Amino acid sequence: MADIDNSELLSDVAPVMRETVQTRVHQQLRHLLMVGRFQPGQALKIHDLAEVFGTSAQPIRESIRQLVAERALEALPNRSARVPLMDDLRLEDLRRTRLALEGLAAELSAERATPADVEALAKIVDDEVEADEQLHVESSVSRNLEFHFRLYRISGSTVLPPIIEGLWLQIGPNIRRAAENFDARDGRGAELHIRTVEALKKGDIKGVRKAIEDDINRFFDLLARSGAKGSDA
């Protein structure tokens, strides 16, 4: 894969304050991975990232080390890292695991959701639809992430959301690339989130889980059809 200018891709990232530099660099890199700012196979160069974040190399190096441990990045020989490429076996493993854990989280959330929770989720869906109509992929992907994790936090589980977040760290770059190969206008992109909200309003617990499972399956099916998992080419 050709070298990509990280500084150009991340021109809107704000420098972080020194007193919380390690935590904030790590958090920002995690978020950027989850919304697909980096592409599968893309190298993350410590020097480039230090310039973008306005820090020394050390917090970048430590954040990369943590992200490698979380399987969000793969270590390279020069102590930098790259976004992993996904083969079919790993993608299928992630699909099965997401279906199990996110299906459970959605079901638990459906049992606990208040009218205020449902209203908040509906507002996120409205914003997602607007982003889709404007063909603003990054905003749509961000609202997608916001919807899922807002829903899963309603579950009351302190165990499930961080585990699910780790899965999204691994699959985030592919979420963005699959989204770029799908015409989400006219409500198509948010269709299954709309269905989730409708099921929540009815108290249909099984319907909520099914909508989320269908959403996950659609993503992986799109990924397979679009060839968006990346390659070394």
PDB file of N, CA and C in Angstrom, residues 62-75 170:
ATOM      1  N   GLU A  62       3.772   4.987  23.431  1.00  0.00           N
ATOM      2  CA  GLU A  62       3.073   4.228  24.466  1.00  0.00           C
ATOM      3  C   GLU A  62       1.635   3.929  24.052  1.00  0.00           C
ATOM      4  N   SER A  63       0.983   4.883  23.410  1.00  0.00           N
ATOM      5  CA  SER A  63      -0.390   4.658  22.941  1.00  0.00           C
ATOM      6  C   SER A  63      -0.424   3.562  21.880  1.00  0.00           C
ATOM      7  N   ILE A  64       0.528   3.591  20.968  1.00  0.00           N
ATOM      8  CA  ILE A  64       0.606   2.546  19.945  1.00  0.00           C
ATOM      9  C   ILE A  64       0.829   1.187  20.594  1.00  0.00           C
ATOM     10  N   ARG A  65       1.717   1.151  21.610  1.00  0.00           N
ATOM     11  CA  ARG A  65       1.969  -0.112  22.312  1.00  0.00           C
ATOM     12  C   ARG A  65       0.675  -0.649  22.928  1.00  0.00           C
ATOM     13  N   GLN A  66      -0.123   0.245  23.541  1.00  0.00           N
ATOM     14  CA  GLN A  66      -1.389  -0.177  24.136  1.00  0.00           C
ATOM     15  C   GLN A  66      -2.364  -0.672  23.075  1.00  0.00           C
ATOM     16  N   LEU A  67      -2.414   0.012  21.952  1.00  0.00           N
ATOM     17  CA  LEU A  67      -3.344  -0.367  20.890  1.00  0.00           C
ATOM     18  C   LEU A  67      -2.934  -1.682  20.225  1.00  0.00           C
ATOM     19  N   VAL A  68      -1.645  -1.949  20.176  1.00  0.00           N
ATOM     20  CA  VAL A  68      -1.185  -3.258  19.698  1.00  0.00           C
ATOM     21  C   VAL A  68      -1.656  -4.345  20.656  1.00  0.00           C
ATOM     22  N   ALA A  69      -1.539  -4.068  21.966  1.00  0.00           N
ATOM     23  CA  ALA A  69      -1.993  -5.043  22.964  1.00  0.00           C
ATOM     24  C   ALA A  69      -3.497  -5.283  22.860  1.00  0.00           C
ATOM     25  N   GLU A  70      -4.249  -4.267  22.437  1.00  0.00           N
ATOM     26  CA  GLU A  70      -5.700  -4.389  22.281  1.00  0.00           C
ATOM     27  C   GLU A  70      -6.091  -4.985  20.922  1.00  0.00           C
ATOM     28  N   ARG A  71      -5.105  -5.320  20.112  1.00  0.00           N
ATOM     29  CA  ARG A  71      -5.302  -5.898  18.781  1.00  0.00           C
ATOM     30  C   ARG A  71      -5.934  -4.910  17.796  1.00  0.00           C
ATOM     31  N   ALA A  72      -5.887  -3.642  18.133  1.00  0.00           N
ATOM     32  CA  ALA A  72      -6.372  -2.618  17.212  1.00  0.00           C
ATOM     33  C   ALA A  72      -5.315  -2.280  16.172  1.00  0.00           C
ATOM     34  N   LEU A  73      -4.033  -2.486  16.505  1.00  0.00           N
ATOM     35  CA  LEU A  73      -2.920  -2.250  15.597  1.00  0.00           C
ATOM     36  C   LEU A  73      -1.994  -3.460  15.597  1.00  0.00           C
ATOM     37  N   GLU A  74      -1.179  -3.535  14.551  1.00  0.00           N
ATOM     38  CA  GLU A  74      -0.139  -4.555  14.466  1.00  0.00           C
ATOM     39  C   GLU A  74       1.219  -3.867  14.528  1.00  0.00           C
ATOM     40  N   ALA A  75       2.135  -4.405  15.342  1.00  0.00           N
ATOM     41  CA  ALA A  75       3.476  -3.824  15.459  1.00  0.00           C
ATOM     42  C   ALA A  75       4.265  -4.058  14.174  1.00  0.00           C
ATOM     43  N   GLN A 170     -11.127  -3.078  16.496  1.00  0.00           N
ATOM     44  CA  GLN A 170     -10.541  -3.949  15.482  1.00  0.00           C
ATOM     45  C   GLN A 170     -11.217  -3.785  14.124  1.00  0.00           C
TER      46      GLN A 170
END
